[in-house]
PDB file of C-alpha atoms in Angstrom:
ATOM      1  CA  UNK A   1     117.336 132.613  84.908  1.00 92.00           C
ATOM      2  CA  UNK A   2     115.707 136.111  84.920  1.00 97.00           C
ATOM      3  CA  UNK A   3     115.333 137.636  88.370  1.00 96.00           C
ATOM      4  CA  UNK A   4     112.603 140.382  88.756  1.00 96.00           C
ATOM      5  CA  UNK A   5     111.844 142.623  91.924  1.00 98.00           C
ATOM      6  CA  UNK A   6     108.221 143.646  92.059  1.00 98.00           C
ATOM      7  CA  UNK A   7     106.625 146.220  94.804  1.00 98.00           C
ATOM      8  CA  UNK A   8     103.314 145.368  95.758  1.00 97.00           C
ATOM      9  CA  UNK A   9     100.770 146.314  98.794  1.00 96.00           C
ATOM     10  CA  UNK A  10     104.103 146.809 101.391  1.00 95.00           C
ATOM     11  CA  UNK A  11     106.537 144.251  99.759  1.00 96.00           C
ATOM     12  CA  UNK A  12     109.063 143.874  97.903  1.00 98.00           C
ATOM     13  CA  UNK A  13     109.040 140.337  95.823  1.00 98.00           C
ATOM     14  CA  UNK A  14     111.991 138.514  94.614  1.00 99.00           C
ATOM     15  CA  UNK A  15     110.636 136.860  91.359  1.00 99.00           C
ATOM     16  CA  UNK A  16     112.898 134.270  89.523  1.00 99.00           C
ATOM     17  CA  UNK A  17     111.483 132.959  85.798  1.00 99.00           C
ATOM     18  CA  UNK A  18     113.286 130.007  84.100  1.00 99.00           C
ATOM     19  CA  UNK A  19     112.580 128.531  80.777  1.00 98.00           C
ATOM     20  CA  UNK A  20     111.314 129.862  77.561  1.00 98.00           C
ATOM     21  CA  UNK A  21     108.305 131.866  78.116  1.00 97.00           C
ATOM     22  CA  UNK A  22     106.436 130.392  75.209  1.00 97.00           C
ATOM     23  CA  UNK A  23     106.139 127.252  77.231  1.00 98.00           C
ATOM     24  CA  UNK A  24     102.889 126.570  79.644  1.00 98.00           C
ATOM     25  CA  UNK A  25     103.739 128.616  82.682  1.00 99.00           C
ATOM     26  CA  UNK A  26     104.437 126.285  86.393  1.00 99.00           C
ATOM     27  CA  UNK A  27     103.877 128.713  89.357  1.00 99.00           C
ATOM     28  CA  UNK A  28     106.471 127.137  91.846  1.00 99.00           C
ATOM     29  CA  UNK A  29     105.019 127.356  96.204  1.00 99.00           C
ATOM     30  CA  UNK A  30     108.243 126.521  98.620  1.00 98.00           C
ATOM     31  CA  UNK A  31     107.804 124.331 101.305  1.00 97.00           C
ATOM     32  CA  UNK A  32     108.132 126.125 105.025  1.00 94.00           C
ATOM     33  CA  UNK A  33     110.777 128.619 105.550  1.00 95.00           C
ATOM     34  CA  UNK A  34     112.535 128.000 101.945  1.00 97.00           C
ATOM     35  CA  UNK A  35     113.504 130.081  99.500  1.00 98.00           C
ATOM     36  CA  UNK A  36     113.518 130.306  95.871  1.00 99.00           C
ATOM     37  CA  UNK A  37     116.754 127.930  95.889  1.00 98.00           C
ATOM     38  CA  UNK A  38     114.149 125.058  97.046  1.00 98.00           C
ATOM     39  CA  UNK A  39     114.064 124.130  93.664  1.00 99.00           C
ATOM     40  CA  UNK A  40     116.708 124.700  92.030  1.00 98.00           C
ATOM     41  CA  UNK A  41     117.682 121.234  91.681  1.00 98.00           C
ATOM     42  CA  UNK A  42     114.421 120.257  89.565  1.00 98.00           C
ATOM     43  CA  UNK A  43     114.242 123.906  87.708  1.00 98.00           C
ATOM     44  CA  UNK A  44     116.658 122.115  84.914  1.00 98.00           C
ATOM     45  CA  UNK A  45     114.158 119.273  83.759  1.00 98.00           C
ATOM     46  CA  UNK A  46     111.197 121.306  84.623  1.00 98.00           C
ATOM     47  CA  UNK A  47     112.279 123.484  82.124  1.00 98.00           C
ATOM     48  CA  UNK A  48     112.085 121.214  79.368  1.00 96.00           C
ATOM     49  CA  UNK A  49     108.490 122.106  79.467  1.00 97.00           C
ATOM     50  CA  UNK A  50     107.718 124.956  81.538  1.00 98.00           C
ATOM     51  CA  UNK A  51     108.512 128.433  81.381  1.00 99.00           C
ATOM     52  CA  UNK A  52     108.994 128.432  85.527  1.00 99.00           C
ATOM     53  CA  UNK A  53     108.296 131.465  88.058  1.00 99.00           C
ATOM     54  CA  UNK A  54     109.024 131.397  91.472  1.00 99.00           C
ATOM     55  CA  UNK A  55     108.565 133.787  94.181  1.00 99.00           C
ATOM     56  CA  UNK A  56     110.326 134.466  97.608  1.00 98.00           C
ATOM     57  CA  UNK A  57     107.132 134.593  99.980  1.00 98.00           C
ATOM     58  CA  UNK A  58     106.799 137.956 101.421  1.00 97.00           C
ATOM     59  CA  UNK A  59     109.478 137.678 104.182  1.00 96.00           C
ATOM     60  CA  UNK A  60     111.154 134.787 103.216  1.00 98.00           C
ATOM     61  CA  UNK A  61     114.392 134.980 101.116  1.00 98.00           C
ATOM     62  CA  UNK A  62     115.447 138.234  99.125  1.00 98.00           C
ATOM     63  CA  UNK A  63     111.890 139.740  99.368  1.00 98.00           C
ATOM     64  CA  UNK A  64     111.398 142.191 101.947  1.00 95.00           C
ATOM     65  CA  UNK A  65     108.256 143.865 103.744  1.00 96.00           C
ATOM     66  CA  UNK A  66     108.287 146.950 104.994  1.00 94.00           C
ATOM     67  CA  UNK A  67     106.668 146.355 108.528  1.00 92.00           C
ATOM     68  CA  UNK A  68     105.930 143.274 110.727  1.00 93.00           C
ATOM     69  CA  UNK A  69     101.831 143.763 110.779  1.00 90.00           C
ATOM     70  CA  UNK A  70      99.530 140.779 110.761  1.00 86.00           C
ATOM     71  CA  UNK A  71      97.793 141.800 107.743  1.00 88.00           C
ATOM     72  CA  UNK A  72     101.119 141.635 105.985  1.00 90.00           C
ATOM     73  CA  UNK A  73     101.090 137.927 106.634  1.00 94.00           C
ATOM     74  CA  UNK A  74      98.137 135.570 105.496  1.00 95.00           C
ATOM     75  CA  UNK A  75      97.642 133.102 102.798  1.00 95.00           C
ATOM     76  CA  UNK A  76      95.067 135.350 101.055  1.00 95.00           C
ATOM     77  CA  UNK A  77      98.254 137.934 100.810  1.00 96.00           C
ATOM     78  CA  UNK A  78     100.466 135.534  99.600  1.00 97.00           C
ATOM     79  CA  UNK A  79      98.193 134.999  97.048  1.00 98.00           C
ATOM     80  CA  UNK A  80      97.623 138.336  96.056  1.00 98.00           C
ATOM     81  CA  UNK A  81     101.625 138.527  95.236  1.00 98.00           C
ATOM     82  CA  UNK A  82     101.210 135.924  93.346  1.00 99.00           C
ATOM     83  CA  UNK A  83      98.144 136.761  90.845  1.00 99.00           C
ATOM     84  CA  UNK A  84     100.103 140.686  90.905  1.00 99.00           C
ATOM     85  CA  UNK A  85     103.314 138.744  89.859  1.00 99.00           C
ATOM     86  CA  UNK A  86     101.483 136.861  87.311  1.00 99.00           C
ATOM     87  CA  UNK A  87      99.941 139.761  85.613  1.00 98.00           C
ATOM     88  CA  UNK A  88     102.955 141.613  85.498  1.00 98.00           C
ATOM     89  CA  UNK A  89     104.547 138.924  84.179  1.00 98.00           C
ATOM     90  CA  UNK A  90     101.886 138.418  81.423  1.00 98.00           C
ATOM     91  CA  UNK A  91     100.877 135.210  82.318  1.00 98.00           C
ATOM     92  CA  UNK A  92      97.264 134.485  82.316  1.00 96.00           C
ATOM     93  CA  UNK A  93      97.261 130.879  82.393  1.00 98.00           C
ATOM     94  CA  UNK A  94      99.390 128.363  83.892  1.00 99.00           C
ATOM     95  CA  UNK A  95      99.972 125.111  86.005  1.00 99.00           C
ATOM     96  CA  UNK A  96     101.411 124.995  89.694  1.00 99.00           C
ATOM     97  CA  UNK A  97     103.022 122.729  92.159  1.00 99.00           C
ATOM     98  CA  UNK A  98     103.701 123.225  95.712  1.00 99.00           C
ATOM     99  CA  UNK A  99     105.402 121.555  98.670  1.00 99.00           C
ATOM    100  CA  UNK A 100     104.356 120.696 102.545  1.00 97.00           C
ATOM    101  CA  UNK A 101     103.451 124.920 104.170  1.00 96.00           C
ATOM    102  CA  UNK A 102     103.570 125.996 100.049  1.00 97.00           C
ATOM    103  CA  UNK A 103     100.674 123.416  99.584  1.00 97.00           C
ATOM    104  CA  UNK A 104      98.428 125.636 102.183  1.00 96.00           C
ATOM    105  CA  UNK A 105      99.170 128.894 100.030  1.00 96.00           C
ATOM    106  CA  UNK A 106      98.817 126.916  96.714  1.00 98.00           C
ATOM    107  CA  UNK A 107      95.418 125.373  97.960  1.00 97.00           C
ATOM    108  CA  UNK A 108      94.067 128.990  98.447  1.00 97.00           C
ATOM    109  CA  UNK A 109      95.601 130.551  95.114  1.00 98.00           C
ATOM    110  CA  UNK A 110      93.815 127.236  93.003  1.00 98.00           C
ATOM    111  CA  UNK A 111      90.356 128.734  94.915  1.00 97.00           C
ATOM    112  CA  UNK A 112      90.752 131.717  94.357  1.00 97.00           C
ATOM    113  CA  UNK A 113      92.239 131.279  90.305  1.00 98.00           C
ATOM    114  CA  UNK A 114      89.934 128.323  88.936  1.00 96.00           C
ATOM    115  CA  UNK A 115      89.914 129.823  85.874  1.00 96.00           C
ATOM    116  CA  UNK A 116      93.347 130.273  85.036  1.00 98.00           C
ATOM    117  CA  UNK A 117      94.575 127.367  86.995  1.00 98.00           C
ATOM    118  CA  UNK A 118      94.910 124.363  84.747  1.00 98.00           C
ATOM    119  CA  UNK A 119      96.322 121.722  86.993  1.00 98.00           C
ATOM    120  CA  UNK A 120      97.878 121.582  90.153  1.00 99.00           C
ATOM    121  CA  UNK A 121     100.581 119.113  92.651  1.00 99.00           C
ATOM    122  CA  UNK A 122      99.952 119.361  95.781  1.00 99.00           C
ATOM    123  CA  UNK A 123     102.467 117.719  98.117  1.00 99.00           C
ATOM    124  CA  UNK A 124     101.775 116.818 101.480  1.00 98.00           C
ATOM    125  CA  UNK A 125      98.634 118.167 101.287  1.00 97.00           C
ATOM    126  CA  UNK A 126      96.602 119.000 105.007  1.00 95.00           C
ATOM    127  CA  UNK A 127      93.893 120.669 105.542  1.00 93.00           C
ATOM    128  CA  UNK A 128      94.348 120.407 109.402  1.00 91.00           C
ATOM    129  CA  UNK A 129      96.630 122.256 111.648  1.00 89.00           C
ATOM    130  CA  UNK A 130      99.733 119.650 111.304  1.00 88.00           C
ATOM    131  CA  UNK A 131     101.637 117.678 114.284  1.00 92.00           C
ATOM    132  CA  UNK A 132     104.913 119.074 113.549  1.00 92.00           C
ATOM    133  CA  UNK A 133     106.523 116.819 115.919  1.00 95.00           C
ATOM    134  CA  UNK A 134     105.395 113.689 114.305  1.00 94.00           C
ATOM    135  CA  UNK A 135     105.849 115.388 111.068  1.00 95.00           C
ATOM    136  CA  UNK A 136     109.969 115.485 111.546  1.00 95.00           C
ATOM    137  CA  UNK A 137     110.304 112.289 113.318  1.00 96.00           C
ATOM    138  CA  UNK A 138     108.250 110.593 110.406  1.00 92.00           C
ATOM    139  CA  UNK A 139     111.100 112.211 108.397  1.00 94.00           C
ATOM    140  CA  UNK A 140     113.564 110.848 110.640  1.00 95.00           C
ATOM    141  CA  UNK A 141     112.115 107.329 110.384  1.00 94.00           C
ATOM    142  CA  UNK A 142     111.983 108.106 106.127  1.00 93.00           C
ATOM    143  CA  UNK A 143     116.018 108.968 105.843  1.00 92.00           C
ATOM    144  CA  UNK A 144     116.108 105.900 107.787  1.00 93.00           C
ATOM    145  CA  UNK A 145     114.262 103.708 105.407  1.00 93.00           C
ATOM    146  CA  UNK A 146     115.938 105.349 102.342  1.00 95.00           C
ATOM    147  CA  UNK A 147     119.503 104.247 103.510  1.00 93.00           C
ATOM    148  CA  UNK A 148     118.630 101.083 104.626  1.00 93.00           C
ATOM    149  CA  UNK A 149     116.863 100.492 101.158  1.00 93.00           C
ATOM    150  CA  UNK A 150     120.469 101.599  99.370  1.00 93.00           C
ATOM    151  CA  UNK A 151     118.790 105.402  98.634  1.00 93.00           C
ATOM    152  CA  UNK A 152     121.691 107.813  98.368  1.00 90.00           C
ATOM    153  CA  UNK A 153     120.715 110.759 100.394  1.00 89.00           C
ATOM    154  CA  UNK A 154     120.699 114.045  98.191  1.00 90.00           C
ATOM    155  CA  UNK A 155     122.309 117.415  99.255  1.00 93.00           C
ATOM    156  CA  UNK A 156     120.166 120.217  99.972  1.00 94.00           C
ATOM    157  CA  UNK A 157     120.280 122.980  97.495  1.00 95.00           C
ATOM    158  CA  UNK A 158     122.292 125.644  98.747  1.00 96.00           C
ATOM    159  CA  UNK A 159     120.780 128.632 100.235  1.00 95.00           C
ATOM    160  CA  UNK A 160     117.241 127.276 100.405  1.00 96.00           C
ATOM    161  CA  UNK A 161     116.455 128.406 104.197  1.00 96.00           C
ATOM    162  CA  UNK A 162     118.579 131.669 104.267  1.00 97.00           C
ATOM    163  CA  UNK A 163     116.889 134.708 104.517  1.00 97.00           C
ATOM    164  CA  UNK A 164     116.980 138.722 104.484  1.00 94.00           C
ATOM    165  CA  UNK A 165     114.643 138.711 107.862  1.00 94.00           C
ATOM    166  CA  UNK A 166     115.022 135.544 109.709  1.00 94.00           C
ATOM    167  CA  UNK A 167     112.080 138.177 111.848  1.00 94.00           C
ATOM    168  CA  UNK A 168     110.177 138.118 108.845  1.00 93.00           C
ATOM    169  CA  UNK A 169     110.585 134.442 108.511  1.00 94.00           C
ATOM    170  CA  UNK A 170     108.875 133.535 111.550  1.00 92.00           C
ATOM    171  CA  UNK A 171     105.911 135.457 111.011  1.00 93.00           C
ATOM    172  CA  UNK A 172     105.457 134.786 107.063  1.00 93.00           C
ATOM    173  CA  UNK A 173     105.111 130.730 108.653  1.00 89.00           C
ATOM    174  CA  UNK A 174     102.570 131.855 110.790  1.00 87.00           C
ATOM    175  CA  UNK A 175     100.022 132.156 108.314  1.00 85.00           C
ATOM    176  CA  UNK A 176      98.894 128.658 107.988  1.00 74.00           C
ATOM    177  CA  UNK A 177      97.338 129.456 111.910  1.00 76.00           C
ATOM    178  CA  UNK A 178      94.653 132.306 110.474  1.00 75.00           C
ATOM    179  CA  UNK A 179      92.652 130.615 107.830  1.00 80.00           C
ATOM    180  CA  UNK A 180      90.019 127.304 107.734  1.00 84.00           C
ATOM    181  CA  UNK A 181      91.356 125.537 104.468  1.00 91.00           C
ATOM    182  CA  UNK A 182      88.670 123.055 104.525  1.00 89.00           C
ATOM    183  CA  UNK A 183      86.339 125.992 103.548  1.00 88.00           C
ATOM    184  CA  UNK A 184      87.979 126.324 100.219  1.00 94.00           C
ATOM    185  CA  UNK A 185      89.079 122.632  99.335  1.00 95.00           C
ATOM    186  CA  UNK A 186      85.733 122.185  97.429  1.00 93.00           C
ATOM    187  CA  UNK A 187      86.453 124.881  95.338  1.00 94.00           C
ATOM    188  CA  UNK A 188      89.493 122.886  93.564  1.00 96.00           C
ATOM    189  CA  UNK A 189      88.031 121.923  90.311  1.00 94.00           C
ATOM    190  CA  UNK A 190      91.121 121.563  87.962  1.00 97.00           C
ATOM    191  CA  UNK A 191      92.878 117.849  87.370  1.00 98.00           C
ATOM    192  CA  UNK A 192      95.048 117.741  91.283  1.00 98.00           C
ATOM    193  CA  UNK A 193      97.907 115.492  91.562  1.00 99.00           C
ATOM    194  CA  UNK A 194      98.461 115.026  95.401  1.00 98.00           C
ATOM    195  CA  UNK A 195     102.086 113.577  96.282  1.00 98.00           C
ATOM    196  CA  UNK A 196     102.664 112.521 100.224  1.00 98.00           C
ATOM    197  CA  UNK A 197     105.297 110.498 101.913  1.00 98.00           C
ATOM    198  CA  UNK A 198     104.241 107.080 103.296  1.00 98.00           C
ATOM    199  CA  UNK A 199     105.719 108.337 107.089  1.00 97.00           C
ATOM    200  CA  UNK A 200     104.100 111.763 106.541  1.00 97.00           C
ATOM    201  CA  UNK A 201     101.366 112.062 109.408  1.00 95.00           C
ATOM    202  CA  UNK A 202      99.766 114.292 106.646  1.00 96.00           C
ATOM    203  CA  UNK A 203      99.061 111.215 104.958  1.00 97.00           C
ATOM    204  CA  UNK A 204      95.655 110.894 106.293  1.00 96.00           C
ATOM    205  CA  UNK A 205      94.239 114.036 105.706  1.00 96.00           C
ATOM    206  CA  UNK A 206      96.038 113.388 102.209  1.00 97.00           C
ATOM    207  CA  UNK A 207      93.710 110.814 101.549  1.00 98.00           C
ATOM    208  CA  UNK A 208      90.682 112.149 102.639  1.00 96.00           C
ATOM    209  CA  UNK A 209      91.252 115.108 100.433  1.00 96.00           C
ATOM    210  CA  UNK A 210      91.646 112.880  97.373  1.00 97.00           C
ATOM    211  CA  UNK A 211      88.862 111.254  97.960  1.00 96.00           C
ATOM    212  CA  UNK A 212      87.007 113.962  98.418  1.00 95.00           C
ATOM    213  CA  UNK A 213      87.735 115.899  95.135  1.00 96.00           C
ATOM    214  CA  UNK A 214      86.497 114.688  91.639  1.00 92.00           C
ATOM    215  CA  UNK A 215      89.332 114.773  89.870  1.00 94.00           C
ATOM    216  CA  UNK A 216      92.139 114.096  92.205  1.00 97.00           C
ATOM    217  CA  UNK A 217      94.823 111.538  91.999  1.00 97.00           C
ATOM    218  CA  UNK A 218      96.966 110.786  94.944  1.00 98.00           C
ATOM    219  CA  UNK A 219     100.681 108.982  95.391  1.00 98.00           C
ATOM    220  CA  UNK A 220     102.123 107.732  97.871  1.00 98.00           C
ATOM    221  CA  UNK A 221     105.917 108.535  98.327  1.00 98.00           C
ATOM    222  CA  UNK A 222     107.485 105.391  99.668  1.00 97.00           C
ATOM    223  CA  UNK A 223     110.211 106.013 102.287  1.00 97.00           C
ATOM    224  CA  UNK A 224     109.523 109.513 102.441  1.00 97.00           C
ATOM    225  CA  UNK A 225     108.314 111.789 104.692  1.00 96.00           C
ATOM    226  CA  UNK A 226     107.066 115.314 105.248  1.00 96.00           C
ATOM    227  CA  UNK A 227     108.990 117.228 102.259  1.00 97.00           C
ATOM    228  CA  UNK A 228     109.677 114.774  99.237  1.00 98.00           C
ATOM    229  CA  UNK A 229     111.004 117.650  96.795  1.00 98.00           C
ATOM    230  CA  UNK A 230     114.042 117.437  99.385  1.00 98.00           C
ATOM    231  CA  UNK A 231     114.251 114.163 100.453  1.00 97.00           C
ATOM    232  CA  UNK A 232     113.554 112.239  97.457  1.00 97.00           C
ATOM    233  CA  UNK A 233     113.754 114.804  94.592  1.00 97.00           C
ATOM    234  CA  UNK A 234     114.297 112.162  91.686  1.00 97.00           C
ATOM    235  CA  UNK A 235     110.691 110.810  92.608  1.00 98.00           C
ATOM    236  CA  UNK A 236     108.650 113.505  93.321  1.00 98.00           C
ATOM    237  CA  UNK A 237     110.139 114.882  89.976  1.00 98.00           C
ATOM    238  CA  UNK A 238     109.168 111.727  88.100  1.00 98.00           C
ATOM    239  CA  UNK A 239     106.026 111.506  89.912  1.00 99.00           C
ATOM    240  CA  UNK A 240     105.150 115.098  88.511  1.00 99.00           C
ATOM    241  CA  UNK A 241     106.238 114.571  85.039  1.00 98.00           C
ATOM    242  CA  UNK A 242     104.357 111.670  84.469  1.00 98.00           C
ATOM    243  CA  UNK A 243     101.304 113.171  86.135  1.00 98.00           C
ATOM    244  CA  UNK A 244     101.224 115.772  83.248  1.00 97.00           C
ATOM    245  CA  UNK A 245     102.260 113.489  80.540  1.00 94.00           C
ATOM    246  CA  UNK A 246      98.771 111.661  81.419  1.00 92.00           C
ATOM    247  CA  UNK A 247      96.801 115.016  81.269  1.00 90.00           C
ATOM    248  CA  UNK A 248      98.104 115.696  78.196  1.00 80.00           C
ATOM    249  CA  UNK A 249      97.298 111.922  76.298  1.00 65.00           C
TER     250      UNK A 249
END
């Protein structure tokens, strides 16, 4: 692992790259309030085939900002990091796959990047505000299912929700309340794998999105709820892989 610390428009971004570089690049978006350590328990197959770059969301994790203001914090800015780390990086092409509150950022990055973008996982994908409240019970109900099905439960990575600014935290989440993502859904024209949990409410909007894009394909997780990189890693992994081995038949 290589970690990088990039200034950029009020920031400082923790950057961690995996893998060998000569490898297509995989452009890793957290779930809400996670860190870089969300994945670190996939990062060792992933990089069988990707060269992998992740980034600590302006205020989440090791990156920093260096005030609280609202422009600071929108999905359009989050995506601006991202294309800056990118070309710093000297990446100009590359494949990405994102998680639950990551899925919102990754949706407007893919708009925005159609051209560079050459596939992209979208887990738990809403374009809605979501029902948070039925979004962790349905989790509830999923760790439920998983045991009773003989599903070992699998340990959190460590770290993955520990942050410089828990401050920062709060208001880097907030972003998914300033921005109409059915506006820019259309725009999505690259092959889009969308992975959701059978007791996710974001299910429906899920399938409405897949059915509404071209070249979409859409899973559903069984026994798994709102965030199946952490509840069920060994599937959504699998689930991912064999997505791009069929892209690249």
């Amino acid at each position: 692992m290589t970690s990088h610390t990039l200034r950029f428009e009020g920031a400082r971004l923790h950057v961690e790259t995996d893998g060998d570089p000569s490898l297509p690049a995989l452009l890793l978006w957290p779930p809400g309030s996670s860190t870089v350590r969300v994945w670190d328990h996939l990062i060792p197959q992933l990089t069988d085939l990707f060269h992998t770059v992740r980034i600590d969301v302006r205020g989440y994790g090791q990156s920093s900002v260096d005030d609280l203001s609202e422009s600071q914090f929108t999905f359009e800015q989050y995506s601006n990091d991202a294309e800056f780390v990118l070309d710093s990086l000297g990446i100009n092409t590359l494949h990405t796959w994102s998680q639950s509150w990551g899925t919102r950022a990754a949706i407007v990055f893919c708009a925005r990047n159609q051209d560079i973008v050459k596939s992209a996982a979208l887990y738990a994908a809403i374009l809605e505000l979501p029902d948070v409240a039925a979004q962790r019970q349905g989790t509830k109900d999923a760790a439920d299912a998983r045991s009773s099905s003989g599903i070992e439960a699998t340990p959190p990575p460590t770290g993955f929700n520990e942050h410089l600014n828990p401050e920062a935290a709060q208001v880097t989440a907030s972003a998914l309340r300033k921005i109409q993502l059915i506006e820019l859904i259309d725009k999505i024209s690259m092959p889009v794998l969308i992975g959701t949990g059978s007791y996710d409410p974001n299910l429906v909007s899920s399938r409405a999105i897949a059915s509404r894009l071209d070249n979409a394909q859409l899973v559903e997780f069984e026994h798994v709820g709102h965030n199946a990189i952490l509840e069920h890693p060994s599937l959504a992994l699998s689930t991912f892989l064999a997505f791009h081995e069929r892209l690249h038949c």
